Short mmCIF file of C-alpha atoms and ligand atoms in Angstrom, two decimals:
data_model
loop_
_atom_site.label_atom_id
_atom_site.label_comp_id
_atom_site.label_asym_id
_atom_site.label_seq_id
_atom_site.Cartn_x
_atom_site.Cartn_y
_atom_site.Cartn_z
CA UNK A 16 -33.94 283.39 226.19
CA UNK A 17 -35.50 286.97 224.88
CA UNK A 18 -37.17 286.69 221.62
CA UNK A 19 -36.43 289.02 218.80
CA UNK A 20 -39.11 291.31 217.00
CA UNK A 21 -37.99 293.03 214.05
CA UNK A 22 -40.32 296.01 213.80
CA UNK A 23 -40.76 297.31 210.13
CA UNK A 24 -43.02 300.84 210.15
CA UNK A 25 -42.60 301.06 206.54
CA UNK A 26 -44.54 304.12 204.72
CA UNK A 27 -47.69 306.22 204.71
CA UNK A 28 -49.56 305.29 208.00
CA UNK A 29 -47.35 302.70 208.86
CA UNK A 30 -45.08 304.37 211.39
CA UNK A 31 -48.01 305.95 213.38
CA UNK A 32 -50.01 302.78 213.71
CA UNK A 33 -46.93 300.45 214.39
CA UNK A 34 -45.80 303.00 217.33
CA UNK A 35 -49.01 301.91 219.01
CA UNK A 36 -48.41 298.25 218.61
CA UNK A 37 -45.18 298.82 220.04
CA UNK A 38 -46.61 300.57 222.89
CA UNK A 39 -48.62 297.36 223.64
CA UNK A 40 -45.50 295.38 223.48
CA UNK A 41 -43.50 297.48 225.96
CA UNK A 42 -46.60 297.36 228.36
CA UNK A 43 -46.50 293.49 228.11
CA UNK A 44 -42.74 293.56 228.64
CA UNK A 45 -42.90 296.00 231.76
CA UNK A 46 -45.48 293.66 233.35
CA UNK A 47 -43.21 290.89 233.01
CA UNK A 48 -45.55 288.73 230.84
CA UNK A 49 -43.48 288.92 228.06
CA UNK A 50 -39.32 288.78 227.71
CA UNK A 51 -38.62 290.42 223.89
CA UNK A 52 -36.24 292.47 222.49
CA UNK A 53 -37.01 294.87 219.57
CA UNK A 54 -34.85 296.02 216.31
CA UNK A 55 -36.08 298.24 213.61
CA UNK A 56 -35.58 298.36 209.83
CA UNK A 57 -36.86 299.96 206.81
CA UNK A 58 -38.91 298.70 203.94
CA UNK A 59 -40.58 300.23 201.22
CA UNK A 60 -40.58 303.71 199.79
CA UNK A 61 -39.32 305.46 202.32
CA UNK A 62 -36.19 302.74 202.46
CA UNK A 63 -35.81 303.44 198.65
CA UNK A 64 -35.65 307.06 199.32
CA UNK A 65 -32.76 306.63 202.04
CA UNK A 66 -30.96 303.77 200.12
CA UNK A 67 -31.68 303.61 196.72
CA UNK A 68 -33.37 300.17 197.33
CA UNK A 69 -36.97 299.35 198.89
CA UNK A 70 -35.38 296.11 200.70
CA UNK A 71 -32.10 297.12 201.68
CA UNK A 72 -29.68 293.85 202.27
CA UNK A 73 -29.63 294.88 205.90
CA UNK A 74 -33.29 294.67 206.62
CA UNK A 75 -33.39 290.78 204.60
CA UNK A 76 -30.76 289.29 207.00
CA UNK A 77 -32.28 291.09 210.14
CA UNK A 78 -35.46 289.77 208.66
CA UNK A 79 -33.99 286.30 208.24
CA UNK A 80 -32.35 286.02 211.75
CA UNK A 81 -35.38 287.74 213.87
CA UNK A 82 -37.93 285.18 215.59
CA UNK A 83 -40.82 287.55 214.24
CA UNK A 84 -41.81 290.60 212.24
CA UNK A 85 -44.18 293.15 212.83
CA UNK A 86 -44.92 295.22 209.79
CA UNK A 87 -46.91 298.32 209.07
CA UNK A 88 -47.76 298.96 205.36
CA UNK A 89 -45.30 299.87 202.09
CA UNK A 90 -46.20 301.73 199.12
CA UNK A 91 -47.65 305.08 198.06
CA UNK A 92 -48.18 307.02 194.58
CA UNK A 93 -44.95 308.62 194.89
CA UNK A 94 -43.03 305.42 194.18
CA UNK A 95 -45.96 303.81 191.66
CA UNK A 96 -43.77 305.49 188.97
CA UNK A 97 -40.35 303.40 189.68
CA UNK A 98 -39.53 300.42 187.64
CA UNK A 99 -41.07 297.43 188.98
CA UNK A 100 -38.31 295.90 190.58
CA UNK A 101 -37.65 299.16 192.86
CA UNK A 102 -41.34 299.43 193.92
CA UNK A 103 -42.23 298.91 197.61
CA UNK A 104 -44.54 296.22 196.81
CA UNK A 105 -41.94 294.34 195.15
CA UNK A 106 -39.85 294.40 198.35
CA UNK A 107 -42.96 292.79 200.28
CA UNK A 108 -43.29 290.08 197.90
CA UNK A 109 -39.62 289.37 197.79
CA UNK A 110 -39.54 289.12 201.68
CA UNK A 111 -42.22 287.00 201.61
CA UNK A 112 -40.59 284.67 199.02
CA UNK A 113 -37.51 285.10 200.63
CA UNK A 114 -38.39 283.80 204.31
CA UNK A 115 -40.75 281.13 202.60
CA UNK A 116 -44.02 282.90 204.37
CA UNK A 117 -45.95 280.79 202.37
CA UNK A 118 -49.34 280.54 204.78
CA UNK A 119 -51.39 283.65 204.96
CA UNK A 120 -53.92 283.76 207.83
CA UNK A 121 -56.43 286.50 207.06
CA UNK A 122 -59.40 286.25 209.79
CA UNK A 123 -62.41 288.31 209.39
CA UNK A 124 -64.06 288.37 212.51
CA UNK A 125 -66.81 290.98 213.19
CA UNK A 126 -66.74 292.56 216.56
CA UNK A 127 -70.49 292.71 217.74
CA UNK A 128 -70.44 296.53 218.35
CA UNK A 129 -69.37 297.11 214.62
CA UNK A 130 -72.01 295.42 213.27
CA UNK A 131 -73.77 298.53 211.71
CA UNK A 132 -70.54 299.51 210.44
CA UNK A 133 -70.82 297.02 207.83
CA UNK A 134 -72.18 297.56 204.47
CA UNK A 135 -74.41 294.53 204.57
CA UNK A 136 -77.39 293.99 207.01
CA UNK A 137 -76.20 293.47 210.51
CA UNK A 138 -78.36 290.18 210.41
CA UNK A 139 -76.28 288.85 207.65
CA UNK A 140 -72.73 289.32 209.39
CA UNK A 141 -73.50 289.23 213.05
CA UNK A 142 -71.09 286.99 214.72
CA UNK A 143 -69.03 286.57 211.28
CA UNK A 144 -65.77 284.67 212.18
CA UNK A 145 -64.21 283.39 209.02
CA UNK A 146 -60.25 282.29 208.68
CA UNK A 147 -58.80 283.01 204.96
CA UNK A 148 -55.81 281.03 204.60
CA UNK A 149 -54.18 282.62 201.19
CA UNK A 150 -51.30 280.82 199.59
CA UNK A 151 -48.87 283.53 199.54
CA UNK A 152 -45.34 282.40 197.73
CA UNK A 153 -46.64 280.67 194.50
CA UNK A 154 -48.85 281.00 191.62
CA UNK A 155 -49.22 283.68 189.53
CA UNK A 156 -47.89 286.20 191.57
CA UNK A 157 -44.72 284.53 190.98
CA UNK A 158 -44.81 282.39 188.13
CA UNK A 159 -42.63 282.56 184.92
CA UNK A 160 -42.18 283.49 182.47
CA UNK A 161 -43.89 286.70 182.86
CA UNK A 162 -43.44 290.05 181.13
CA UNK A 163 -44.35 292.38 178.14
CA UNK A 164 -42.85 291.74 175.04
CA UNK A 165 -43.33 293.08 171.26
CA UNK A 166 -43.54 290.61 168.74
CA UNK A 167 -41.68 291.06 165.28
CA UNK A 168 -45.01 291.87 163.80
CA UNK A 169 -45.43 294.74 166.23
CA UNK A 170 -48.22 293.47 168.23
CA UNK A 171 -47.67 293.68 171.91
CA UNK A 172 -48.21 290.72 174.43
CA UNK A 173 -48.52 290.91 178.50
CA UNK A 174 -48.18 287.41 180.03
CA UNK A 175 -48.17 285.90 183.60
CA UNK A 176 -47.89 282.30 184.42
CA UNK A 177 -50.40 280.37 186.89
CA UNK A 178 -48.15 277.78 188.01
CA UNK A 179 -48.27 275.63 191.45
CA UNK A 180 -46.35 272.55 192.42
CA UNK A 181 -48.42 269.37 194.19
CA UNK A 182 -46.11 270.36 197.56
CA UNK A 183 -46.87 274.11 197.43
CA UNK A 184 -50.60 273.06 197.31
CA UNK A 185 -50.13 270.00 200.17
CA UNK A 186 -48.47 272.38 202.48
CA UNK A 187 -51.26 275.16 202.47
CA UNK A 188 -53.97 272.49 202.45
CA UNK A 189 -52.39 270.98 205.47
CA UNK A 190 -52.26 274.72 207.50
CA UNK A 191 -55.86 274.71 206.46
CA UNK A 192 -57.05 271.51 207.89
CA UNK A 193 -55.04 271.77 210.90
CA UNK A 194 -56.56 275.46 211.99
CA UNK A 195 -59.92 274.20 211.06
CA UNK A 196 -59.94 271.48 213.53
CA UNK A 197 -59.25 274.41 216.30
CA UNK A 198 -62.44 275.98 214.95
CA UNK A 199 -65.56 274.70 213.44
CA UNK A 200 -63.66 271.64 211.65
CA UNK A 201 -64.82 273.02 208.08
CA UNK A 202 -62.58 273.73 204.95
CA UNK A 203 -63.87 275.26 201.48
CA UNK A 204 -61.35 275.31 199.27
CA UNK A 205 -61.54 278.03 196.40
CA UNK A 206 -60.56 277.26 192.85
CA UNK A 207 -61.43 277.94 189.23
CA UNK A 208 -61.37 274.45 188.26
CA UNK A 209 -64.08 274.61 185.48
CA UNK A 210 -61.49 276.77 183.64
CA UNK A 211 -57.78 276.68 184.80
CA UNK A 212 -56.03 273.41 184.97
CA UNK A 213 -53.79 274.59 187.34
CA UNK A 214 -56.67 275.03 189.72
CA UNK A 215 -58.42 271.71 188.80
CA UNK A 216 -55.04 270.30 189.91
CA UNK A 217 -55.48 272.50 193.09
CA UNK A 218 -58.67 270.88 193.90
CA UNK A 219 -57.30 267.11 193.13
CA UNK A 220 -54.39 267.78 195.51
CA UNK A 221 -56.40 269.49 198.22
CA UNK A 222 -58.76 266.57 198.32
CA UNK A 223 -55.73 264.21 198.47
CA UNK A 224 -54.71 265.78 201.72
CA UNK A 225 -58.11 266.13 202.99
CA UNK A 226 -58.26 262.55 203.04
CA UNK A 227 -55.77 262.52 206.16
CA UNK A 228 -58.30 264.80 208.16
CA UNK A 229 -61.62 262.57 208.14
CA UNK A 230 -62.76 264.72 210.88
CA UNK A 231 -62.73 267.91 208.73
CA UNK A 232 -65.65 268.52 206.24
CA UNK A 233 -64.02 269.65 203.08
CA UNK A 234 -65.98 271.54 200.06
CA UNK A 235 -64.55 272.94 196.85
CA UNK A 236 -66.22 276.38 195.64
CA UNK A 237 -65.43 278.18 192.31
CA UNK A 238 -64.02 281.39 192.92
CA UNK A 239 -66.92 283.66 191.13
CA UNK A 240 -69.36 281.91 193.45
CA UNK A 241 -67.53 282.23 196.18
CA UNK A 242 -67.32 286.17 195.73
CA UNK A 243 -70.63 285.78 195.68
CA UNK A 244 -71.62 283.77 198.65
CA UNK A 245 -69.57 285.91 200.53
CA UNK A 246 -71.84 288.91 200.40
CA UNK A 247 -74.77 286.65 200.17
CA UNK A 248 -74.46 284.42 203.18
CA UNK A 249 -70.94 284.90 204.75
CA UNK A 250 -71.61 283.12 207.98
CA UNK A 251 -71.64 279.84 205.85
CA UNK A 252 -67.96 279.63 205.60
CA UNK A 253 -65.30 278.58 208.64
CA UNK A 254 -61.86 278.16 206.96
CA UNK A 255 -61.23 279.21 203.31
CA UNK A 256 -58.02 277.92 201.48
CA UNK A 257 -57.20 279.19 198.02
CA UNK A 258 -54.50 280.30 195.69
CA UNK A 259 -52.18 283.71 196.20
CA UNK A 260 -54.31 285.73 193.75
CA UNK A 261 -57.97 284.73 194.60
CA UNK A 262 -56.87 284.89 198.20
CA UNK A 263 -55.95 288.14 197.64
CA UNK A 264 -59.26 289.42 196.01
CA UNK A 265 -61.55 287.35 198.45
CA UNK A 266 -59.70 288.42 201.77
CA UNK A 267 -60.59 292.44 200.72
CA UNK A 268 -64.21 291.25 200.30
CA UNK A 269 -64.23 289.73 203.68
CA UNK A 270 -62.57 292.40 205.38
CA UNK A 271 -65.15 294.73 203.98
CA UNK A 272 -67.99 292.77 205.72
CA UNK A 273 -66.32 293.37 209.11
CA UNK A 274 -66.92 297.12 208.35
CA UNK A 275 -63.77 298.49 207.95
CA UNK A 276 -60.52 297.07 206.36
CA UNK A 277 -58.84 299.18 209.33
CA UNK A 278 -59.48 296.26 211.95
CA UNK A 279 -58.32 293.41 210.19
CA UNK A 280 -54.75 291.57 211.24
CA UNK A 281 -52.75 289.12 209.19
CA UNK A 282 -50.30 286.73 209.75
CA UNK A 283 -47.88 285.55 206.99
CA UNK A 284 -46.29 281.82 208.57
CA UNK A 285 -43.43 279.59 207.39
CA UNK A 286 -43.36 276.03 208.26
CA UNK A 287 -41.72 276.67 211.43
CA UNK A 288 -44.43 279.27 212.66
CA UNK A 289 -42.09 282.07 212.05
CA UNK A 290 -44.11 284.98 210.78
CA UNK A 291 -44.47 288.28 209.37
CA UNK A 292 -47.43 290.28 210.98
CA UNK A 293 -49.14 293.17 209.14
CA UNK A 294 -52.85 294.78 208.94
CA UNK A 295 -54.29 293.90 206.00
CA UNK A 296 -54.90 297.76 205.02
CA UNK A 297 -52.18 299.47 203.03
CA UNK A 298 -50.54 302.86 203.72
CA UNK A 299 -53.47 305.11 203.55
CA UNK A 300 -51.31 308.15 202.28
CA UNK A 301 -54.26 310.38 202.34
CA UNK A 302 -54.47 310.48 206.06
CA UNK A 303 -50.99 309.74 206.61
CA UNK A 304 -49.30 312.04 209.69
CA UNK A 305 -52.63 312.96 210.73
CA UNK A 306 -53.22 310.98 213.54
CA UNK A 307 -56.54 309.72 212.25
CA UNK A 308 -55.34 306.18 211.28
CA UNK A 309 -56.64 302.95 212.95
CA UNK A 310 -54.30 301.47 214.93
CA UNK A 311 -56.27 298.30 215.92
CA UNK A 312 -55.20 296.15 213.08
CA UNK A 313 -52.07 296.72 213.84
CA UNK A 314 -52.43 295.97 217.68
CA UNK A 315 -54.59 292.56 216.47
CA UNK A 316 -51.62 291.44 214.18
CA UNK A 317 -49.25 291.62 217.35
CA UNK A 318 -52.00 289.68 218.95
CA UNK A 319 -51.60 287.10 216.07
CA UNK A 320 -47.60 287.07 216.60
CA UNK A 321 -47.98 286.47 220.32
CA UNK A 322 -50.46 283.50 219.44
CA UNK A 323 -48.77 281.93 216.65
CA UNK A 324 -45.05 282.81 216.63
CA UNK A 325 -44.38 283.10 220.63
CA UNK A 326 -47.26 280.67 221.69
CA UNK A 327 -48.58 282.90 224.14
CA UNK A 328 -52.35 282.25 223.91
CA UNK A 329 -52.91 284.17 227.19
CA UNK A 330 -51.21 287.39 226.14
CA UNK A 331 -52.99 287.05 222.72
CA UNK A 332 -56.39 286.77 224.65
CA UNK A 333 -55.67 289.71 226.66
CA UNK A 334 -54.48 292.14 223.89
CA UNK A 335 -57.80 291.12 222.03
CA UNK A 336 -59.70 291.35 224.71
CA UNK A 337 -58.59 295.18 225.49
CA UNK A 338 -59.44 295.94 221.70
CA UNK A 339 -62.83 294.37 222.18
CA UNK A 340 -63.63 296.72 225.13
CA UNK A 341 -62.38 299.85 223.56
CA UNK A 342 -64.44 299.24 220.80
CA UNK A 343 -67.28 298.34 223.05
CA UNK A 344 -67.17 301.64 224.88
CA UNK A 345 -67.99 303.40 221.68
CA UNK A 346 -64.11 304.75 220.76
CA UNK A 347 -64.10 305.16 217.08
CA UNK A 348 -61.36 306.34 214.65
CA UNK A 349 -62.86 308.10 211.73
CA UNK A 350 -62.87 304.71 209.67
CA UNK A 351 -65.29 303.25 211.79
CA UNK A 352 -67.05 306.28 213.09
CA UNK A 353 -70.72 306.57 213.49
CA UNK A 354 -73.32 309.25 214.49
CA UNK A 355 -73.17 308.98 218.57
CA UNK A 356 -69.92 307.31 218.64
CA UNK A 357 -66.90 309.17 220.45
CA UNK A 358 -64.32 310.01 217.44
CA UNK A 359 -60.75 309.62 218.39
CA UNK A 360 -57.34 309.81 216.83
CA UNK A 361 -54.59 306.97 216.34
CA UNK A 362 -52.74 308.08 219.85
CA UNK A 363 -55.69 308.30 221.77
CA UNK A 364 -57.01 304.84 220.43
CA UNK A 365 -53.79 303.41 221.50
CA UNK A 366 -53.92 305.05 224.96
CA UNK A 367 -57.33 303.56 225.52
CA UNK A 368 -56.09 299.90 224.51
CA UNK A 369 -53.01 300.43 226.84
CA UNK A 370 -55.59 301.29 229.80
CA UNK A 371 -57.79 298.19 229.15
CA UNK A 372 -54.72 296.09 228.83
CA UNK A 373 -53.25 297.19 232.01
CA UNK A 374 -56.51 296.40 233.77
CA UNK A 375 -56.32 293.05 232.22
CA UNK A 376 -52.77 292.43 233.39
CA UNK A 377 -53.35 293.64 236.78
C1 LIG B 424 -51.85 292.27 200.12
C2 LIG B 424 -51.51 293.48 198.92
C3 LIG B 424 -50.30 292.96 198.44
C4 LIG B 424 -50.63 291.71 197.74
C5 LIG B 424 -49.53 293.77 197.49
C6 LIG B 424 -49.28 295.28 198.06
C7 LIG B 424 -48.53 293.40 196.74
O1 LIG B 424 -52.75 293.43 198.33
O2 LIG B 424 -51.26 291.96 201.18
O3 LIG B 424 -53.32 291.73 200.07
O4 LIG B 424 -51.43 291.75 196.62
O5 LIG B 424 -50.73 290.67 198.25
MG1 LIG B 425 -54.38 292.76 198.63
#
């Protein structure tokens, strides 16, 4: 039976990069390798402008019924002035939560040909391959109570709550240990156990779950040290598992180790491997519509979709190889450009990935 992908281009550069990934889907479909149908929906600022809400009901119900979601990005300065409930970011957070997409996988892999694009010395990052697993539907992002209030004294107070239930911690820990088994079998859990009770509890629960995976080496690290270790010696890590907010921060650090956030894909999975797949970078409104954006993170997100939701490892490998070949040939969008390389735009990058893919498919 045909599987169904919901495509949500979103705002800023979202539509241009997503359309390059859709061309890859079309190529895989017409080669007979993939039986898939596509539907489209709106989410974010443009959705708000059109419908008055950044997450229209129709988008939410389509998102609930599809097999997988391919998403571009949402947000932009134009919508930052809206009340929080109507902002594009809130729509994305609500979608993650409504679909229970608790496991956010953010691989940071350095393509050898991009080692010189990293801000770190190439020997420190060459061969880098880290998987950050970020808890995505709990923690301080969603904890109650939250808000800003004015006390009788006239003093004002802002507050958020860092809360984790044992089952929320154990399910993300299981994901981390299972993924580690397919890699170098090492998990580093990151917390702030020396200060925050919630994350001391996190450490305790991850350790309990780890008891069921004696073949996987478990270590713990405090988040400040982890931030330092990621730029000092990032290759010491295999799988990192951490809370929602620490994962948000650490995944941007690891993204930069690889030379450009424009290269990094992500998957947000529920407990049935249904997922939302999106590039880690945002909407880049400054370059939107100029054929400058790097479509590779979105194409690599599609590869993750093929691997994790459709269980099509062979097709996923092919898409990743096509991207790698294009990079090796020296084609570069502006974000990863350096002297001597060939500077190309979004569409041309898409063309070249398709050419390479076609050769791999034949
Ligand atoms: C991310 C982003 C989001 C987050 C924002 C846009 C809400 O930074 O996916 O990392 O903080 O989760
Ligand atoms: Mg972030």
